[in-house]
Amino acid sequence: VNLFFDNFLTFFDDSLLNVISKKCLELSNQAYQVNNGNIPKWSQVIETIDALPKCKVALKQPYICINGDSIDSELLMDSLQKLKPWRKGPFMINDLALESEWNGDMKWQRITKHIRPLINKRVLDVGAGNGYFTLRMAMEGAKRALGIEPFLLFNYQFRAIKSMIESPLNA
């Protein structure tokens, strides 16, 4: 499973990061060639989600809501549960809450007044975890929101969430 999206390199076309983007992709791919017994299970989750119809994403406090009329919510949630623990959230898949250890919305309420406006900004989210805040910044209108995260499971979680979304966010 490719943890990056087809548009990863073009994501940086209009910034100075385009000079180093290929090297970043190469180094990231090397870093993920680790001997981790969970990778087959996590990759299967991504393949399952990639095969499903895409969903709409919206913010309905406090959740990032992912809604799809033709999605089997229970199948999707069963797949996402294989990527536990979910540290950051909350996410809502159709009418089912994806449990997370931290309520990121509480932190978001504290920091949002210090980082707004995000419209047309480029944002780097260091230690992005599963991308909850990266997605929030993209939903607030960031031109680009890039999350970097060394923990492999969290990268799979972000890939799973991003794979469900119909309209591309700049994250």
PDB file of C-alpha atoms in Angstrom:
ATOM      1  CA  VAL A   1       0.000   0.000   0.000  1.00  0.00           C
ATOM      2  CA  ASN A   2       1.284   3.408  -0.941  1.00  0.00           C
ATOM      3  CA  LEU A   3       0.930   5.682   2.077  1.00  0.00           C
ATOM      4  CA  PHE A   4       1.216   8.693  -0.194  1.00  0.00           C
ATOM      5  CA  PHE A   5      -1.318   9.926  -2.673  1.00  0.00           C
ATOM      6  CA  ASP A   6      -0.857  10.218  -6.403  1.00  0.00           C
ATOM      7  CA  ASN A   7      -0.700  13.988  -6.065  1.00  0.00           C
ATOM      8  CA  PHE A   8       2.017  14.004  -3.383  1.00  0.00           C
ATOM      9  CA  LEU A   9       4.688  15.517  -5.648  1.00  0.00           C
ATOM     10  CA  THR A  10       2.337  18.026  -7.287  1.00  0.00           C
ATOM     11  CA  PHE A  11       1.173  19.049  -3.807  1.00  0.00           C
ATOM     12  CA  PHE A  12       4.374  21.130  -3.597  1.00  0.00           C
ATOM     13  CA  ASP A  13       4.453  22.546  -7.136  1.00  0.00           C
ATOM     14  CA  ASP A  14       3.701  26.113  -6.110  1.00  0.00           C
ATOM     15  CA  SER A  15       6.116  26.268  -3.186  1.00  0.00           C
ATOM     16  CA  LEU A  16       9.828  26.167  -2.503  1.00  0.00           C
ATOM     17  CA  LEU A  17       9.355  22.646  -1.145  1.00  0.00           C
ATOM     18  CA  ASN A  18       9.086  21.294  -4.689  1.00  0.00           C
ATOM     19  CA  VAL A  19      12.899  21.194  -4.759  1.00  0.00           C
ATOM     20  CA  ILE A  20      13.040  18.639  -1.940  1.00  0.00           C
ATOM     21  CA  SER A  21       9.722  16.812  -2.388  1.00  0.00           C
ATOM     22  CA  LYS A  22      11.166  13.890  -4.391  1.00  0.00           C
ATOM     23  CA  LYS A  23      13.876  13.347  -1.782  1.00  0.00           C
ATOM     24  CA  CYS A  24      11.273  13.498   1.006  1.00  0.00           C
ATOM     25  CA  LEU A  25       9.198  10.864  -0.776  1.00  0.00           C
ATOM     26  CA  GLU A  26      12.260   8.656  -1.276  1.00  0.00           C
ATOM     27  CA  LEU A  27      13.340   8.947   2.375  1.00  0.00           C
ATOM     28  CA  SER A  28       9.811   8.329   3.623  1.00  0.00           C
ATOM     29  CA  ASN A  29       9.454   5.204   1.512  1.00  0.00           C
ATOM     30  CA  GLN A  30      12.771   3.930   2.890  1.00  0.00           C
ATOM     31  CA  ALA A  31      11.666   4.636   6.451  1.00  0.00           C
ATOM     32  CA  TYR A  32       8.528   2.552   5.965  1.00  0.00           C
ATOM     33  CA  GLN A  33      10.397  -0.504   4.721  1.00  0.00           C
ATOM     34  CA  VAL A  34      10.507  -1.738   8.297  1.00  0.00           C
ATOM     35  CA  ASN A  35       9.881  -5.194   9.643  1.00  0.00           C
ATOM     36  CA  ASN A  36       6.524  -4.616  11.312  1.00  0.00           C
ATOM     37  CA  GLY A  37       4.133  -7.541  11.619  1.00  0.00           C
ATOM     38  CA  ASN A  38       1.115  -5.205  11.592  1.00  0.00           C
ATOM     39  CA  ILE A  39       1.752  -3.837   8.100  1.00  0.00           C
ATOM     40  CA  PRO A  40      -0.195  -6.614   6.283  1.00  0.00           C
ATOM     41  CA  LYS A  41      -3.246  -6.028   8.528  1.00  0.00           C
ATOM     42  CA  TRP A  42      -3.029  -2.247   8.175  1.00  0.00           C
ATOM     43  CA  SER A  43      -2.523  -2.494   4.401  1.00  0.00           C
ATOM     44  CA  GLN A  44      -5.621  -4.693   4.101  1.00  0.00           C
ATOM     45  CA  VAL A  45      -7.649  -1.988   5.850  1.00  0.00           C
ATOM     46  CA  ILE A  46      -6.461   0.585   3.304  1.00  0.00           C
ATOM     47  CA  GLU A  47      -7.258  -1.738   0.391  1.00  0.00           C
ATOM     48  CA  THR A  48     -10.768  -2.336   1.784  1.00  0.00           C
ATOM     49  CA  ILE A  49     -11.412   1.386   2.204  1.00  0.00           C
ATOM     50  CA  ASP A  50      -9.940   2.262  -1.203  1.00  0.00           C
ATOM     51  CA  ALA A  51     -12.517  -0.069  -2.808  1.00  0.00           C
ATOM     52  CA  LEU A  52     -15.478   1.728  -1.195  1.00  0.00           C
ATOM     53  CA  PRO A  53     -17.326   4.718  -2.661  1.00  0.00           C
ATOM     54  CA  LYS A  54     -15.979   8.074  -1.516  1.00  0.00           C
ATOM     55  CA  CYS A  55     -17.773  10.137   1.127  1.00  0.00           C
ATOM     56  CA  LYS A  56     -18.418  13.778   1.859  1.00  0.00           C
ATOM     57  CA  VAL A  57     -16.605  15.421   4.752  1.00  0.00           C
ATOM     58  CA  ALA A  58     -17.994  18.159   6.954  1.00  0.00           C
ATOM     59  CA  LEU A  59     -17.449  19.631  10.355  1.00  0.00           C
ATOM     60  CA  LYS A  60     -20.264  19.154  12.826  1.00  0.00           C
ATOM     61  CA  GLN A  61     -18.957  20.179  16.229  1.00  0.00           C
ATOM     62  CA  PRO A  62     -17.114  18.472  17.724  1.00  0.00           C
ATOM     63  CA  TYR A  63     -16.735  15.852  14.973  1.00  0.00           C
ATOM     64  CA  ILE A  64     -15.077  15.649  11.615  1.00  0.00           C
ATOM     65  CA  CYS A  65     -17.989  13.889   9.913  1.00  0.00           C
ATOM     66  CA  ILE A  66     -17.512  11.545   6.991  1.00  0.00           C
ATOM     67  CA  ASN A  67     -20.838  10.710   5.361  1.00  0.00           C
ATOM     68  CA  GLY A  68     -21.674   8.432   2.475  1.00  0.00           C
ATOM     69  CA  ASP A  69     -25.153   7.191   1.634  1.00  0.00           C
ATOM     70  CA  SER A  70     -23.914   4.069  -0.133  1.00  0.00           C
ATOM     71  CA  ILE A  71     -21.343   3.143   2.530  1.00  0.00           C
ATOM     72  CA  ASP A  72     -21.768   0.173   4.825  1.00  0.00           C
ATOM     73  CA  SER A  73     -21.003   2.011   8.083  1.00  0.00           C
ATOM     74  CA  GLU A  74     -20.427  -1.142  10.092  1.00  0.00           C
ATOM     75  CA  LEU A  75     -17.977  -2.581   7.533  1.00  0.00           C
ATOM     76  CA  LEU A  76     -16.121   0.703   7.498  1.00  0.00           C
ATOM     77  CA  MET A  77     -16.016   0.964  11.295  1.00  0.00           C
ATOM     78  CA  ASP A  78     -14.883  -2.663  11.605  1.00  0.00           C
ATOM     79  CA  SER A  79     -12.031  -1.855   9.225  1.00  0.00           C
ATOM     80  CA  LEU A  80     -11.067   1.316  11.092  1.00  0.00           C
ATOM     81  CA  GLN A  81     -11.071  -0.543  14.420  1.00  0.00           C
ATOM     82  CA  LYS A  82      -8.173  -2.625  13.078  1.00  0.00           C
ATOM     83  CA  LEU A  83      -6.104   0.578  13.167  1.00  0.00           C
ATOM     84  CA  LYS A  84      -6.555   1.142  16.912  1.00  0.00           C
ATOM     85  CA  PRO A  85      -5.651   2.952  19.046  1.00  0.00           C
ATOM     86  CA  TRP A  86      -7.012   6.169  17.579  1.00  0.00           C
ATOM     87  CA  ARG A  87      -5.331   8.863  19.650  1.00  0.00           C
ATOM     88  CA  LYS A  88      -6.844  11.986  18.142  1.00  0.00           C
ATOM     89  CA  GLY A  89     -10.408  12.654  17.149  1.00  0.00           C
ATOM     90  CA  PRO A  90     -13.331  12.857  17.241  1.00  0.00           C
ATOM     91  CA  PHE A  91     -14.451  11.433  13.922  1.00  0.00           C
ATOM     92  CA  MET A  92     -17.998  10.424  13.006  1.00  0.00           C
ATOM     93  CA  ILE A  93     -18.533   7.912  10.197  1.00  0.00           C
ATOM     94  CA  ASN A  94     -22.148   8.308   9.071  1.00  0.00           C
ATOM     95  CA  ASP A  95     -23.899   7.966  12.423  1.00  0.00           C
ATOM     96  CA  LEU A  96     -21.160   6.010  14.230  1.00  0.00           C
ATOM     97  CA  ALA A  97     -18.531   7.684  16.424  1.00  0.00           C
ATOM     98  CA  LEU A  98     -14.969   6.477  15.990  1.00  0.00           C
ATOM     99  CA  GLU A  99     -13.631   6.403  19.527  1.00  0.00           C
ATOM    100  CA  SER A 100     -10.380   8.229  20.166  1.00  0.00           C
ATOM    101  CA  GLU A 101      -8.244   8.641  23.257  1.00  0.00           C
ATOM    102  CA  TRP A 102      -8.075  12.438  23.030  1.00  0.00           C
ATOM    103  CA  ASN A 103     -10.780  14.929  22.182  1.00  0.00           C
ATOM    104  CA  GLY A 104      -8.880  17.100  19.732  1.00  0.00           C
ATOM    105  CA  ASP A 105     -11.778  19.506  19.499  1.00  0.00           C
ATOM    106  CA  MET A 106     -11.023  20.790  22.996  1.00  0.00           C
ATOM    107  CA  LYS A 107      -7.445  21.635  21.985  1.00  0.00           C
ATOM    108  CA  TRP A 108      -8.689  23.075  18.694  1.00  0.00           C
ATOM    109  CA  GLN A 109     -10.939  25.494  20.583  1.00  0.00           C
ATOM    110  CA  ARG A 110      -7.920  26.709  22.589  1.00  0.00           C
ATOM    111  CA  ILE A 111      -5.527  27.183  19.667  1.00  0.00           C
ATOM    112  CA  THR A 112      -7.827  28.298  16.873  1.00  0.00           C
ATOM    113  CA  LYS A 113      -7.859  31.969  17.877  1.00  0.00           C
ATOM    114  CA  HIS A 114      -4.052  32.009  17.684  1.00  0.00           C
ATOM    115  CA  ILE A 115      -3.729  30.470  14.227  1.00  0.00           C
ATOM    116  CA  ARG A 116      -6.589  32.041  12.297  1.00  0.00           C
ATOM    117  CA  PRO A 117      -7.136  33.018   9.598  1.00  0.00           C
ATOM    118  CA  LEU A 118      -5.880  29.933   7.781  1.00  0.00           C
ATOM    119  CA  ILE A 119      -7.303  30.784   4.364  1.00  0.00           C
ATOM    120  CA  ASN A 120      -4.599  30.400   1.696  1.00  0.00           C
ATOM    121  CA  LYS A 121      -1.905  29.648   4.289  1.00  0.00           C
ATOM    122  CA  ARG A 122       0.608  26.826   4.045  1.00  0.00           C
ATOM    123  CA  VAL A 123       0.685  24.851   7.278  1.00  0.00           C
ATOM    124  CA  LEU A 124       3.164  22.264   8.539  1.00  0.00           C
ATOM    125  CA  ASP A 125       1.757  20.056  11.295  1.00  0.00           C
ATOM    126  CA  VAL A 126       4.773  18.466  13.012  1.00  0.00           C
ATOM    127  CA  GLY A 127       3.862  15.340  14.961  1.00  0.00           C
ATOM    128  CA  ALA A 128       0.558  15.191  13.112  1.00  0.00           C
ATOM    129  CA  GLY A 129      -0.568  11.875  14.542  1.00  0.00           C
ATOM    130  CA  ASN A 130      -3.517  10.619  12.500  1.00  0.00           C
ATOM    131  CA  GLY A 131      -3.974  14.013  10.873  1.00  0.00           C
ATOM    132  CA  TYR A 132      -6.943  15.264  12.883  1.00  0.00           C
ATOM    133  CA  PHE A 133      -5.529  18.797  13.178  1.00  0.00           C
ATOM    134  CA  THR A 134      -4.094  18.688   9.650  1.00  0.00           C
ATOM    135  CA  LEU A 135      -7.608  17.993   8.359  1.00  0.00           C
ATOM    136  CA  ARG A 136      -9.116  20.694  10.569  1.00  0.00           C
ATOM    137  CA  MET A 137      -6.658  23.242   9.152  1.00  0.00           C
ATOM    138  CA  ALA A 138      -7.440  22.148   5.595  1.00  0.00           C
ATOM    139  CA  MET A 139     -11.165  22.448   6.340  1.00  0.00           C
ATOM    140  CA  GLU A 140     -10.514  25.994   7.616  1.00  0.00           C
ATOM    141  CA  GLY A 141      -9.228  26.914   4.156  1.00  0.00           C
ATOM    142  CA  ALA A 142      -5.470  26.336   4.335  1.00  0.00           C
ATOM    143  CA  LYS A 143      -3.976  26.321   0.855  1.00  0.00           C
ATOM    144  CA  ARG A 144      -1.804  23.398   1.916  1.00  0.00           C
ATOM    145  CA  ALA A 145      -1.743  21.502   5.199  1.00  0.00           C
ATOM    146  CA  LEU A 146       1.074  18.995   5.467  1.00  0.00           C
ATOM    147  CA  GLY A 147       1.328  16.653   8.431  1.00  0.00           C
ATOM    148  CA  ILE A 148       4.530  14.835   9.238  1.00  0.00           C
ATOM    149  CA  GLU A 149       4.471  11.921  11.642  1.00  0.00           C
ATOM    150  CA  PRO A 150       7.134   9.289  12.373  1.00  0.00           C
ATOM    151  CA  PHE A 151       4.784   6.687  13.913  1.00  0.00           C
ATOM    152  CA  LEU A 152       3.715   4.284  11.183  1.00  0.00           C
ATOM    153  CA  LEU A 153       0.266   3.385  12.569  1.00  0.00           C
ATOM    154  CA  PHE A 154      -0.788   7.040  12.603  1.00  0.00           C
ATOM    155  CA  ASN A 155       0.230   7.366   8.945  1.00  0.00           C
ATOM    156  CA  TYR A 156      -2.044   4.437   8.112  1.00  0.00           C
ATOM    157  CA  GLN A 157      -4.866   6.072  10.078  1.00  0.00           C
ATOM    158  CA  PHE A 158      -4.477   9.315   8.132  1.00  0.00           C
ATOM    159  CA  ARG A 159      -4.332   7.389   4.862  1.00  0.00           C
ATOM    160  CA  ALA A 160      -7.555   5.584   5.810  1.00  0.00           C
ATOM    161  CA  ILE A 161      -9.412   8.801   6.658  1.00  0.00           C
ATOM    162  CA  LYS A 162      -8.123  10.627   3.582  1.00  0.00           C
ATOM    163  CA  SER A 163      -9.076   7.646   1.375  1.00  0.00           C
ATOM    164  CA  MET A 164     -12.705   7.926   2.425  1.00  0.00           C
ATOM    165  CA  ILE A 165     -13.062  11.573   1.442  1.00  0.00           C
ATOM    166  CA  GLU A 166     -14.692  12.385  -1.896  1.00  0.00           C
ATOM    167  CA  SER A 167     -13.552  15.927  -2.512  1.00  0.00           C
ATOM    168  CA  PRO A 168      -9.838  16.447  -2.134  1.00  0.00           C
ATOM    169  CA  LEU A 169      -8.867  18.577   0.805  1.00  0.00           C
ATOM    170  CA  ASN A 170      -5.520  20.286   0.637  1.00  0.00           C
ATOM    171  CA  ALA A 171      -4.131  17.951   3.284  1.00  0.00           C
TER     172      ALA A 171
END
